[in-house]
PDB file of C-alpha atoms in Angstrom:
ATOM      1  CA  MET A 113      88.642 102.622 124.557  1.00 47.00           C
ATOM      2  CA  SER A 114      91.453 104.561 123.740  1.00 53.00           C
ATOM      3  CA  THR A 115      90.076 108.585 124.838  1.00 50.00           C
ATOM      4  CA  PRO A 116      91.393 111.408 122.403  1.00 51.00           C
ATOM      5  CA  LEU A 117      92.683 113.788 125.077  1.00 51.00           C
ATOM      6  CA  LYS A 118      92.991 116.565 121.984  1.00 50.00           C
ATOM      7  CA  VAL A 119      92.197 117.515 118.739  1.00 50.00           C
ATOM      8  CA  SER A 120      93.500 119.247 116.486  1.00 48.00           C
ATOM      9  CA  ALA A 121      91.356 121.836 114.704  1.00 46.00           C
ATOM     10  CA  ASP A 122      94.581 124.151 112.468  1.00 52.00           C
ATOM     11  CA  PRO A 123      92.525 122.607 108.645  1.00 48.00           C
ATOM     12  CA  LYS A 124      97.259 122.383 107.273  1.00 77.00           C
ATOM     13  CA  SER A 125      97.280 119.596 110.324  1.00 84.00           C
ATOM     14  CA  PHE A 126      95.588 116.849 111.386  1.00 89.00           C
ATOM     15  CA  TYR A 127      95.844 114.688 114.714  1.00 91.00           C
ATOM     16  CA  ARG A 128      94.886 113.417 118.357  1.00 92.00           C
ATOM     17  CA  TYR A 129      96.561 112.272 121.350  1.00 92.00           C
ATOM     18  CA  LEU A 130      95.021 109.398 123.222  1.00 91.00           C
ATOM     19  CA  LEU A 131      94.447 108.529 126.501  1.00 88.00           C
ATOM     20  CA  ALA A 132      95.997 104.842 126.673  1.00 87.00           C
ATOM     21  CA  ASP A 133      93.213 101.902 128.159  1.00 88.00           C
ATOM     22  CA  SER A 134      94.558  99.339 130.455  1.00 90.00           C
ATOM     23  CA  GLN A 135      94.168  97.163 127.790  1.00 89.00           C
ATOM     24  CA  ASP A 136      96.271  98.828 125.295  1.00 88.00           C
ATOM     25  CA  ARG A 137      98.553  98.784 127.989  1.00 91.00           C
ATOM     26  CA  ASP A 138      98.045  94.924 127.919  1.00 92.00           C
ATOM     27  CA  TRP A 139      99.418  95.332 123.928  1.00 92.00           C
ATOM     28  CA  GLY A 140     102.427  96.410 124.790  1.00 93.00           C
ATOM     29  CA  ILE A 141     103.354  99.039 122.039  1.00 94.00           C
ATOM     30  CA  TYR A 142     100.717 101.516 121.755  1.00 95.00           C
ATOM     31  CA  ALA A 143     100.027 105.210 121.198  1.00 95.00           C
ATOM     32  CA  THR A 144     100.077 108.572 122.219  1.00 95.00           C
ATOM     33  CA  SER A 145      99.281 110.420 119.951  1.00 94.00           C
ATOM     34  CA  ALA A 146      99.843 110.328 116.067  1.00 95.00           C
ATOM     35  CA  GLY A 147      99.283 112.894 113.091  1.00 94.00           C
ATOM     36  CA  TYR A 148     100.576 116.020 110.335  1.00 94.00           C
ATOM     37  CA  VAL A 149     101.157 119.232 109.841  1.00 92.00           C
ATOM     38  CA  ASP A 150     101.984 120.809 106.533  1.00 91.00           C
ATOM     39  CA  ILE A 151     104.442 124.126 107.250  1.00 91.00           C
ATOM     40  CA  ALA A 152     104.765 127.008 105.020  1.00 88.00           C
ATOM     41  CA  PRO A 153     108.042 127.804 104.318  1.00 88.00           C
ATOM     42  CA  GLY A 154     108.345 130.965 106.579  1.00 88.00           C
ATOM     43  CA  ALA A 155     105.472 129.877 108.630  1.00 89.00           C
ATOM     44  CA  PRO A 156     106.423 129.907 112.961  1.00 89.00           C
ATOM     45  CA  TYR A 157     107.523 126.488 114.044  1.00 91.00           C
ATOM     46  CA  PRO A 158     106.134 124.489 116.229  1.00 87.00           C
ATOM     47  CA  PRO A 159     102.541 125.166 115.329  1.00 86.00           C
ATOM     48  CA  ALA A 160     100.429 125.969 119.491  1.00 82.00           C
ATOM     49  CA  GLY A 161      97.723 124.165 119.717  1.00 81.00           C
ATOM     50  CA  HIS A 162      99.400 121.020 121.481  1.00 87.00           C
ATOM     51  CA  PRO A 163      99.689 119.824 125.004  1.00 87.00           C
ATOM     52  CA  LYS A 164     101.132 120.973 128.125  1.00 87.00           C
ATOM     53  CA  ASN A 165     103.656 118.475 128.027  1.00 85.00           C
ATOM     54  CA  TYR A 166     104.409 118.016 124.569  1.00 89.00           C
ATOM     55  CA  ARG A 167     105.086 121.611 124.083  1.00 89.00           C
ATOM     56  CA  PHE A 168     108.622 122.762 122.677  1.00 88.00           C
ATOM     57  CA  CYS A 169     111.072 125.905 121.528  1.00 88.00           C
ATOM     58  CA  TRP A 170     114.166 125.994 119.721  1.00 86.00           C
ATOM     59  CA  GLU A 171     116.459 127.316 122.554  1.00 87.00           C
ATOM     60  CA  GLU A 172     114.743 125.476 125.051  1.00 88.00           C
ATOM     61  CA  GLY A 173     114.487 121.723 123.278  1.00 89.00           C
ATOM     62  CA  ARG A 174     112.704 119.201 124.904  1.00 93.00           C
ATOM     63  CA  ARG A 175     112.683 115.925 126.034  1.00 94.00           C
ATOM     64  CA  LEU A 176     109.704 113.999 126.188  1.00 95.00           C
ATOM     65  CA  ASP A 177     108.574 110.235 128.373  1.00 95.00           C
ATOM     66  CA  GLU A 178     108.230 107.954 125.228  1.00 97.00           C
ATOM     67  CA  LEU A 179     109.211 107.145 121.369  1.00 98.00           C
ATOM     68  CA  GLN A 180     108.124 109.211 118.534  1.00 98.00           C
ATOM     69  CA  ILE A 181     108.962 108.648 114.886  1.00 98.00           C
ATOM     70  CA  HIS A 182     108.646 111.318 113.207  1.00 97.00           C
ATOM     71  CA  PHE A 183     108.496 111.592 108.907  1.00 96.00           C
ATOM     72  CA  ILE A 184     109.406 114.141 106.387  1.00 95.00           C
ATOM     73  CA  THR A 185     107.497 114.119 102.207  1.00 92.00           C
ATOM     74  CA  ARG A 186     108.100 117.222 101.255  1.00 90.00           C
ATOM     75  CA  GLY A 187     110.628 119.710 102.022  1.00 89.00           C
ATOM     76  CA  GLY A 188     113.675 119.925 105.075  1.00 90.00           C
ATOM     77  CA  GLY A 189     115.397 120.940 107.927  1.00 92.00           C
ATOM     78  CA  VAL A 190     117.917 120.297 111.201  1.00 92.00           C
ATOM     79  CA  PHE A 191     117.091 118.167 114.182  1.00 94.00           C
ATOM     80  CA  GLU A 192     119.741 117.916 117.368  1.00 91.00           C
ATOM     81  CA  SER A 193     120.021 115.672 120.289  1.00 88.00           C
ATOM     82  CA  ASN A 194     121.570 114.625 123.455  1.00 79.00           C
ATOM     83  CA  GLU A 195     122.134 116.933 126.182  1.00 50.00           C
ATOM     84  CA  GLU A 196     125.746 118.583 124.687  1.00 46.00           C
ATOM     85  CA  GLY A 197     123.503 119.860 121.410  1.00 51.00           C
ATOM     86  CA  GLY A 198     125.395 117.355 119.399  1.00 58.00           C
ATOM     87  CA  PRO A 199     125.682 118.164 115.763  1.00 68.00           C
ATOM     88  CA  SER A 200     123.332 119.545 113.490  1.00 80.00           C
ATOM     89  CA  GLN A 201     122.015 116.751 111.469  1.00 88.00           C
ATOM     90  CA  ARG A 202     119.848 117.072 107.784  1.00 89.00           C
ATOM     91  CA  VAL A 203     116.827 115.604 107.900  1.00 92.00           C
ATOM     92  CA  ALA A 204     115.851 115.393 104.001  1.00 90.00           C
ATOM     93  CA  PRO A 205     112.338 114.638 101.917  1.00 90.00           C
ATOM     94  CA  GLY A 206     111.366 111.505 102.110  1.00 90.00           C
ATOM     95  CA  GLY A 207     113.640 110.784 106.527  1.00 92.00           C
ATOM     96  CA  ALA A 208     112.612 110.391 109.001  1.00 95.00           C
ATOM     97  CA  PHE A 209     113.906 110.788 112.942  1.00 95.00           C
ATOM     98  CA  VAL A 210     113.795 108.610 116.153  1.00 96.00           C
ATOM     99  CA  LEU A 211     112.651 110.193 119.141  1.00 96.00           C
ATOM    100  CA  PHE A 212     113.995 109.148 122.587  1.00 96.00           C
ATOM    101  CA  PRO A 213     112.196 109.333 125.942  1.00 96.00           C
ATOM    102  CA  GLN A 214     114.016 111.458 127.642  1.00 94.00           C
ATOM    103  CA  VAL A 215     117.059 112.683 125.333  1.00 94.00           C
ATOM    104  CA  TRP A 216     116.919 116.414 124.914  1.00 93.00           C
ATOM    105  CA  HIS A 217     115.939 116.971 120.755  1.00 93.00           C
ATOM    106  CA  ARG A 218     115.101 119.783 118.524  1.00 94.00           C
ATOM    107  CA  TYR A 219     114.363 120.346 114.880  1.00 94.00           C
ATOM    108  CA  ALA A 220     112.896 122.563 113.086  1.00 94.00           C
ATOM    109  CA  PRO A 221     111.920 123.310 108.867  1.00 93.00           C
ATOM    110  CA  GLN A 222     113.419 125.257 107.316  1.00 91.00           C
ATOM    111  CA  ALA A 223     112.089 128.778 106.568  1.00 88.00           C
ATOM    112  CA  GLU A 224     112.863 128.855 102.977  1.00 88.00           C
ATOM    113  CA  THR A 225     111.580 124.962 102.476  1.00 88.00           C
ATOM    114  CA  GLY A 226     108.850 124.711 105.447  1.00 91.00           C
ATOM    115  CA  TRP A 227     107.765 120.491 105.724  1.00 93.00           C
ATOM    116  CA  PHE A 228     105.256 118.142 105.630  1.00 93.00           C
ATOM    117  CA  GLU A 229     105.331 115.657 109.229  1.00 95.00           C
ATOM    118  CA  TYR A 230     104.383 112.384 109.639  1.00 96.00           C
ATOM    119  CA  TRP A 231     104.405 111.377 113.804  1.00 97.00           C
ATOM    120  CA  ILE A 232     103.324 108.958 115.734  1.00 98.00           C
ATOM    121  CA  GLY A 233     104.217 108.427 119.940  1.00 97.00           C
ATOM    122  CA  LEU A 234     104.672 105.163 121.557  1.00 97.00           C
ATOM    123  CA  LYS A 235     105.407 103.759 125.109  1.00 96.00           C
ATOM    124  CA  GLY A 236     104.221 100.129 126.311  1.00 96.00           C
ATOM    125  CA  ASP A 237     106.134  96.983 127.043  1.00 95.00           C
ATOM    126  CA  HIS A 238     107.176  96.960 123.569  1.00 95.00           C
ATOM    127  CA  VAL A 239     109.150  99.714 123.170  1.00 95.00           C
ATOM    128  CA  GLU A 240     110.899  98.487 126.246  1.00 95.00           C
ATOM    129  CA  ARG A 241     112.026  95.638 125.246  1.00 94.00           C
ATOM    130  CA  LEU A 242     113.332  97.118 121.649  1.00 93.00           C
ATOM    131  CA  LEU A 243     115.661  99.785 123.401  1.00 94.00           C
ATOM    132  CA  GLN A 244     117.005  98.315 125.338  1.00 93.00           C
ATOM    133  CA  LYS A 245     117.970  95.660 122.494  1.00 90.00           C
ATOM    134  CA  LYS A 246     119.618  98.660 121.655  1.00 89.00           C
ATOM    135  CA  LEU A 247     117.845  97.537 118.057  1.00 89.00           C
ATOM    136  CA  PHE A 248     117.062 101.862 118.470  1.00 92.00           C
ATOM    137  CA  ARG A 249     119.668 103.905 119.883  1.00 91.00           C
ATOM    138  CA  PRO A 250     120.624 108.115 120.763  1.00 90.00           C
ATOM    139  CA  ASP A 251     123.275 107.775 118.712  1.00 86.00           C
ATOM    140  CA  HIS A 252     122.042 106.989 115.458  1.00 88.00           C
ATOM    141  CA  PRO A 253     118.712 108.461 115.418  1.00 92.00           C
ATOM    142  CA  VAL A 254     117.766 109.777 111.971  1.00 92.00           C
ATOM    143  CA  PHE A 255     117.545 107.275 109.254  1.00 92.00           C
ATOM    144  CA  THR A 256     117.886 107.329 105.329  1.00 88.00           C
ATOM    145  CA  PRO A 257     115.702 104.577 103.607  1.00 85.00           C
ATOM    146  CA  ALA A 258     116.466 103.475 100.309  1.00 76.00           C
ATOM    147  CA  ASP A 259     113.216 103.695  99.441  1.00 79.00           C
ATOM    148  CA  SER A 260     110.542 105.983 101.851  1.00 86.00           C
ATOM    149  CA  SER A 261     107.462 104.586  99.737  1.00 86.00           C
ATOM    150  CA  ALA A 262     105.581 101.395 102.055  1.00 88.00           C
ATOM    151  CA  LEU A 263     107.020 105.005 104.960  1.00 92.00           C
ATOM    152  CA  LEU A 264     104.611 107.244 103.044  1.00 91.00           C
ATOM    153  CA  ARG A 265     101.816 103.792 103.107  1.00 90.00           C
ATOM    154  CA  LEU A 266     101.914 102.804 106.823  1.00 93.00           C
ATOM    155  CA  PHE A 267     101.669 106.835 108.120  1.00 94.00           C
ATOM    156  CA  THR A 268      99.163 107.497 105.708  1.00 91.00           C
ATOM    157  CA  GLU A 269      96.904 103.876 107.195  1.00 91.00           C
ATOM    158  CA  VAL A 270      97.612 106.712 110.704  1.00 93.00           C
ATOM    159  CA  VAL A 271      95.947 108.537 109.541  1.00 91.00           C
ATOM    160  CA  ALA A 272      92.921 106.331 108.246  1.00 88.00           C
ATOM    161  CA  CYS A 273      92.963 104.657 111.766  1.00 88.00           C
ATOM    162  CA  LEU A 274      92.795 107.983 113.161  1.00 88.00           C
ATOM    163  CA  ARG A 275      90.486 110.146 111.435  1.00 85.00           C
ATOM    164  CA  HIS A 276      88.328 106.569 112.361  1.00 80.00           C
ATOM    165  CA  HIS A 277      88.986 106.961 115.902  1.00 74.00           C
ATOM    166  CA  SER A 278      87.114 103.827 117.539  1.00 73.00           C
ATOM    167  CA  VAL A 279      87.533 100.449 120.493  1.00 76.00           C
ATOM    168  CA  GLY A 280      91.188  99.257 119.717  1.00 83.00           C
ATOM    169  CA  THR A 281      92.589 102.594 118.070  1.00 90.00           C
ATOM    170  CA  SER A 282      95.551 103.804 120.585  1.00 92.00           C
ATOM    171  CA  ARG A 283      96.930  99.661 119.962  1.00 91.00           C
ATOM    172  CA  THR A 284      96.150  99.050 116.185  1.00 92.00           C
ATOM    173  CA  LEU A 285      98.089 102.200 115.569  1.00 94.00           C
ATOM    174  CA  GLY A 286     100.286 101.091 117.802  1.00 94.00           C
ATOM    175  CA  SER A 287     100.534  97.360 115.590  1.00 93.00           C
ATOM    176  CA  VAL A 288     100.812  99.626 112.645  1.00 94.00           C
ATOM    177  CA  ALA A 289     104.024 101.927 114.309  1.00 95.00           C
ATOM    178  CA  LEU A 290     105.150  98.029 114.558  1.00 95.00           C
ATOM    179  CA  GLN A 291     105.590  97.966 110.975  1.00 94.00           C
ATOM    180  CA  ILE A 292     107.414 101.125 111.027  1.00 95.00           C
ATOM    181  CA  LEU A 293     109.610 100.492 113.106  1.00 95.00           C
ATOM    182  CA  ALA A 294     110.508  96.792 110.746  1.00 93.00           C
ATOM    183  CA  GLU A 295     110.730  99.686 107.904  1.00 92.00           C
ATOM    184  CA  LEU A 296     112.895 102.237 109.112  1.00 92.00           C
ATOM    185  CA  GLN A 297     115.232  99.141 110.924  1.00 87.00           C
ATOM    186  CA  THR A 298     115.696  96.718 108.207  1.00 83.00           C
ATOM    187  CA  GLY A 299     115.153 100.347 105.264  1.00 70.00           C
ATOM    188  CA  ALA A 300     118.064 102.442 106.518  1.00 57.00           C
ATOM    189  CA  ALA A 301     121.767 102.502 103.777  1.00 46.00           C
ATOM    190  CA  PRO A 302     124.138 104.621 103.547  1.00 40.00           C
ATOM    191  CA  ALA A 303     123.711 108.430 101.122  1.00 41.00           C
ATOM    192  CA  ALA A 304     122.113 106.847  98.022  1.00 44.00           C
ATOM    193  CA  PRO A 305     124.123 107.647  95.026  1.00 47.00           C
ATOM    194  CA  ALA A 306     122.487 111.024  93.417  1.00 48.00           C
ATOM    195  CA  GLU A 307     119.076 110.331  91.924  1.00 55.00           C
ATOM    196  CA  LYS A 308     118.591 110.260  88.456  1.00 74.00           C
ATOM    197  CA  HIS A 309     116.317 113.767  87.224  1.00 80.00           C
ATOM    198  CA  THR A 310     113.351 111.509  85.760  1.00 85.00           C
ATOM    199  CA  ASP A 311     113.528 108.904  88.881  1.00 84.00           C
ATOM    200  CA  HIS A 312     113.398 112.481  91.723  1.00 81.00           C
ATOM    201  CA  VAL A 313     110.622 113.925  90.163  1.00 87.00           C
ATOM    202  CA  ILE A 314     108.436 111.033  89.833  1.00 90.00           C
ATOM    203  CA  ARG A 315     109.371 109.606  93.363  1.00 85.00           C
ATOM    204  CA  GLU A 316     108.155 113.398  94.511  1.00 86.00           C
ATOM    205  CA  ALA A 317     104.799 113.390  91.923  1.00 89.00           C
ATOM    206  CA  LYS A 318     104.170 110.120  94.113  1.00 88.00           C
ATOM    207  CA  LEU A 319     104.160 112.196  97.189  1.00 83.00           C
ATOM    208  CA  MET A 320     102.295 114.613  95.984  1.00 84.00           C
ATOM    209  CA  LEU A 321      99.487 112.546  94.792  1.00 87.00           C
ATOM    210  CA  ASP A 322      99.967 110.739  97.723  1.00 82.00           C
ATOM    211  CA  GLN A 323      99.546 113.179 100.679  1.00 79.00           C
ATOM    212  CA  HIS A 324      95.626 114.141  98.204  1.00 80.00           C
ATOM    213  CA  LEU A 325      94.049 111.470  98.198  1.00 80.00           C
ATOM    214  CA  GLU A 326      91.240 112.364  99.789  1.00 80.00           C
ATOM    215  CA  GLN A 327      91.145 115.522  97.394  1.00 82.00           C
ATOM    216  CA  GLU A 328      91.496 116.503  93.089  1.00 84.00           C
ATOM    217  CA  VAL A 329      94.795 117.934  91.854  1.00 86.00           C
ATOM    218  CA  ASP A 330      95.072 120.220  89.319  1.00 91.00           C
ATOM    219  CA  LEU A 331      97.618 117.912  87.543  1.00 92.00           C
ATOM    220  CA  GLU A 332      99.644 121.166  84.969  1.00 92.00           C
ATOM    221  CA  LEU A 333      99.856 122.887  88.894  1.00 91.00           C
ATOM    222  CA  MET A 334     101.673 120.026  89.473  1.00 90.00           C
ATOM    223  CA  ALA A 335     103.811 119.882  87.010  1.00 91.00           C
ATOM    224  CA  LYS A 336     104.461 123.414  87.387  1.00 90.00           C
ATOM    225  CA  LYS A 337     105.948 123.275  91.089  1.00 87.00           C
ATOM    226  CA  LEU A 338     107.896 120.550  89.793  1.00 88.00           C
ATOM    227  CA  ASN A 339     109.580 123.483  87.216  1.00 87.00           C
ATOM    228  CA  VAL A 340     108.470 120.293  83.991  1.00 87.00           C
ATOM    229  CA  GLY A 341     106.610 119.871  81.900  1.00 89.00           C
ATOM    230  CA  TYR A 342     102.692 118.699  82.046  1.00 90.00           C
ATOM    231  CA  HIS A 343     102.514 116.459  78.563  1.00 91.00           C
ATOM    232  CA  TRP A 344     106.326 115.456  80.277  1.00 91.00           C
ATOM    233  CA  LEU A 345     105.315 114.128  83.418  1.00 93.00           C
ATOM    234  CA  ARG A 346     102.826 112.297  81.915  1.00 93.00           C
ATOM    235  CA  ARG A 347     104.750 110.674  79.602  1.00 92.00           C
ATOM    236  CA  ALA A 348     108.082 109.519  81.881  1.00 92.00           C
ATOM    237  CA  PHE A 349     105.186 108.850  84.721  1.00 94.00           C
ATOM    238  CA  LYS A 350     103.847 106.145  81.942  1.00 92.00           C
ATOM    239  CA  GLN A 351     106.961 105.407  81.127  1.00 90.00           C
ATOM    240  CA  GLU A 352     108.842 104.599  84.833  1.00 89.00           C
ATOM    241  CA  THR A 353     105.647 103.379  86.423  1.00 90.00           C
ATOM    242  CA  GLY A 354     103.480 101.437  83.789  1.00 92.00           C
ATOM    243  CA  GLN A 355     100.494 103.112  84.592  1.00 92.00           C
ATOM    244  CA  SER A 356      99.097 106.704  83.846  1.00 94.00           C
ATOM    245  CA  LEU A 357      99.214 109.183  86.952  1.00 94.00           C
ATOM    246  CA  HIS A 358      94.840 109.203  87.588  1.00 92.00           C
ATOM    247  CA  GLN A 359      95.631 105.166  87.295  1.00 93.00           C
ATOM    248  CA  TYR A 360      98.755 105.496  88.961  1.00 93.00           C
ATOM    249  CA  ARG A 361      95.562 108.096  91.705  1.00 91.00           C
ATOM    250  CA  LEU A 362      92.513 105.857  91.274  1.00 93.00           C
ATOM    251  CA  GLN A 363      94.704 102.135  92.721  1.00 91.00           C
ATOM    252  CA  ASN A 364      95.642 104.296  95.619  1.00 89.00           C
ATOM    253  CA  ARG A 365      92.406 105.428  96.469  1.00 90.00           C
ATOM    254  CA  LEU A 366      91.080 102.474  95.700  1.00 92.00           C
ATOM    255  CA  ASN A 367      93.441 100.918  98.006  1.00 89.00           C
ATOM    256  CA  ARG A 368      93.065 103.380 100.937  1.00 85.00           C
ATOM    257  CA  ALA A 369      88.879 102.352 101.050  1.00 89.00           C
ATOM    258  CA  LYS A 370      89.876  98.756 100.852  1.00 89.00           C
ATOM    259  CA  LEU A 371      91.001  99.676 104.603  1.00 83.00           C
ATOM    260  CA  LEU A 372      88.714 101.778 105.665  1.00 84.00           C
ATOM    261  CA  LEU A 373      85.679  98.760 104.866  1.00 88.00           C
ATOM    262  CA  LYS A 374      88.198  96.482 106.966  1.00 81.00           C
ATOM    263  CA  SER A 375      89.522  98.715 109.549  1.00 76.00           C
ATOM    264  CA  SER A 376      86.193 101.243 110.305  1.00 76.00           C
ATOM    265  CA  ASP A 377      83.064 101.924 110.721  1.00 79.00           C
ATOM    266  CA  ALA A 378      82.885 104.730 108.302  1.00 83.00           C
ATOM    267  CA  THR A 379      79.916 103.561 105.855  1.00 90.00           C
ATOM    268  CA  VAL A 380      80.739 103.296 102.519  1.00 92.00           C
ATOM    269  CA  GLU A 381      79.154 107.044 101.654  1.00 92.00           C
ATOM    270  CA  GLN A 382      81.887 108.481 103.914  1.00 90.00           C
ATOM    271  CA  ILE A 383      84.141 106.127 102.801  1.00 91.00           C
ATOM    272  CA  ALA A 384      83.965 107.830  99.533  1.00 90.00           C
ATOM    273  CA  LEU A 385      83.923 111.270 100.777  1.00 89.00           C
ATOM    274  CA  GLN A 386      87.608 110.599 102.704  1.00 85.00           C
ATOM    275  CA  THR A 387      88.865 108.849  99.638  1.00 88.00           C
ATOM    276  CA  GLY A 388      87.912 111.640  96.823  1.00 89.00           C
ATOM    277  CA  PHE A 389      84.359 111.139  95.155  1.00 91.00           C
ATOM    278  CA  THR A 390      82.357 112.608  95.679  1.00 88.00           C
ATOM    279  CA  ASP A 391      79.936 109.820  94.233  1.00 92.00           C
ATOM    280  CA  PRO A 392      78.844 107.264  96.498  1.00 90.00           C
ATOM    281  CA  TYR A 393      77.868 105.477  93.838  1.00 93.00           C
ATOM    282  CA  TYR A 394      80.362 105.865  91.024  1.00 94.00           C
ATOM    283  CA  PHE A 395      82.270 104.759  93.528  1.00 94.00           C
ATOM    284  CA  SER A 396      80.991 102.328  94.736  1.00 94.00           C
ATOM    285  CA  SER A 397      80.338 101.127  91.154  1.00 94.00           C
ATOM    286  CA  ILE A 398      83.995 101.632  90.035  1.00 94.00           C
ATOM    287  CA  PHE A 399      85.183  99.053  93.596  1.00 94.00           C
ATOM    288  CA  LYS A 400      82.865  96.132  91.793  1.00 92.00           C
ATOM    289  CA  GLN A 401      85.007  96.670  88.386  1.00 93.00           C
ATOM    290  CA  LYS A 402      88.107  97.027  90.190  1.00 91.00           C
ATOM    291  CA  THR A 403      88.003  94.386  92.833  1.00 91.00           C
ATOM    292  CA  GLY A 404      85.378  92.650  91.031  1.00 91.00           C
ATOM    293  CA  SER A 405      83.301  93.050  94.641  1.00 91.00           C
ATOM    294  CA  THR A 406      80.662  96.145  96.831  1.00 93.00           C
ATOM    295  CA  PRO A 407      82.030  98.045  99.149  1.00 93.00           C
ATOM    296  CA  SER A 408      79.908  96.124 101.018  1.00 92.00           C
ATOM    297  CA  GLY A 409      80.615  93.291 100.198  1.00 91.00           C
ATOM    298  CA  TRP A 410      84.627  94.061 100.631  1.00 90.00           C
ATOM    299  CA  ARG A 411      84.070  94.519 103.463  1.00 89.00           C
ATOM    300  CA  ARG A 412      82.237  91.211 104.750  1.00 85.00           C
ATOM    301  CA  GLY A 413      84.877  89.571 103.526  1.00 81.00           C
ATOM    302  CA  ASP A 414      82.521  88.004 100.785  1.00 70.00           C
ATOM    303  CA  PRO A 415      83.483  85.458  97.983  1.00 67.00           C
ATOM    304  CA  LEU A 416      84.519  87.431  94.874  1.00 58.00           C
ATOM    305  CA  PRO A 417      82.224  85.378  91.467  1.00 56.00           C
ATOM    306  CA  LEU A 418      83.287  82.954  89.878  1.00 47.00           C
ATOM    307  CA  THR A 419      84.643  83.925  86.002  1.00 42.00           C
TER     308      THR A 419
END
């Protein structure tokens, strides 16, 4: 079993450091750590509480003996790597950067914005093969995907798996990380043309909703943070996505619930709470209404009734 070495206690962050076993190593790609941290504007960075080998300060930078992928969904910052202290590269919302084994690096959010950062650390023979084939290179560490929604879905999956830590978590996360690496390798693109205001607002609204599926979101406050009117946001979101804000949120909550039912041992009641449903009976009812199956039936793989 992949034993948790350290688990975060800060409510604005969630992460685990994992000790791999022989089966994890035999798998070829396994996670050493993963999680997220929400850094408020002006907050110190990096936050305290990480194991000694992972700590660093901006002045000295750091080297790791593993590969890490970092994904920024809110705010922005800078990234530098290589021993000469190469030029700073900007990391914008929706961007990602890769830390390479034994390559010096440092990174931090802008003080005026902070950032929301996901990450996953990886080791294994397959990781080494990817690096040997130069599919990922230290001279190209920053990625700007044309569409970051797939990355957000995959990192949300990573966190869901971490929360329900069980046998094989480290290698399960390794398999998800392969999909993340594939997204970076195939989805990275040159800087896109300037985004239309509406497209930008809708993308930011999706990110806000997706990051807080387990919590209630004040939609009027969200509109205020996006500097738009609430009624304008509702109308624009429906026009751009074909769904209302509520429908989009419900669909993503149910999608996460489906994933947890298949990939964890959590009870239906626990999954209801972790996907934002305070009433497990309502959760079961809406799940059956939308999927044609009860949560327990979905977990068992029962055939859907003929209609």
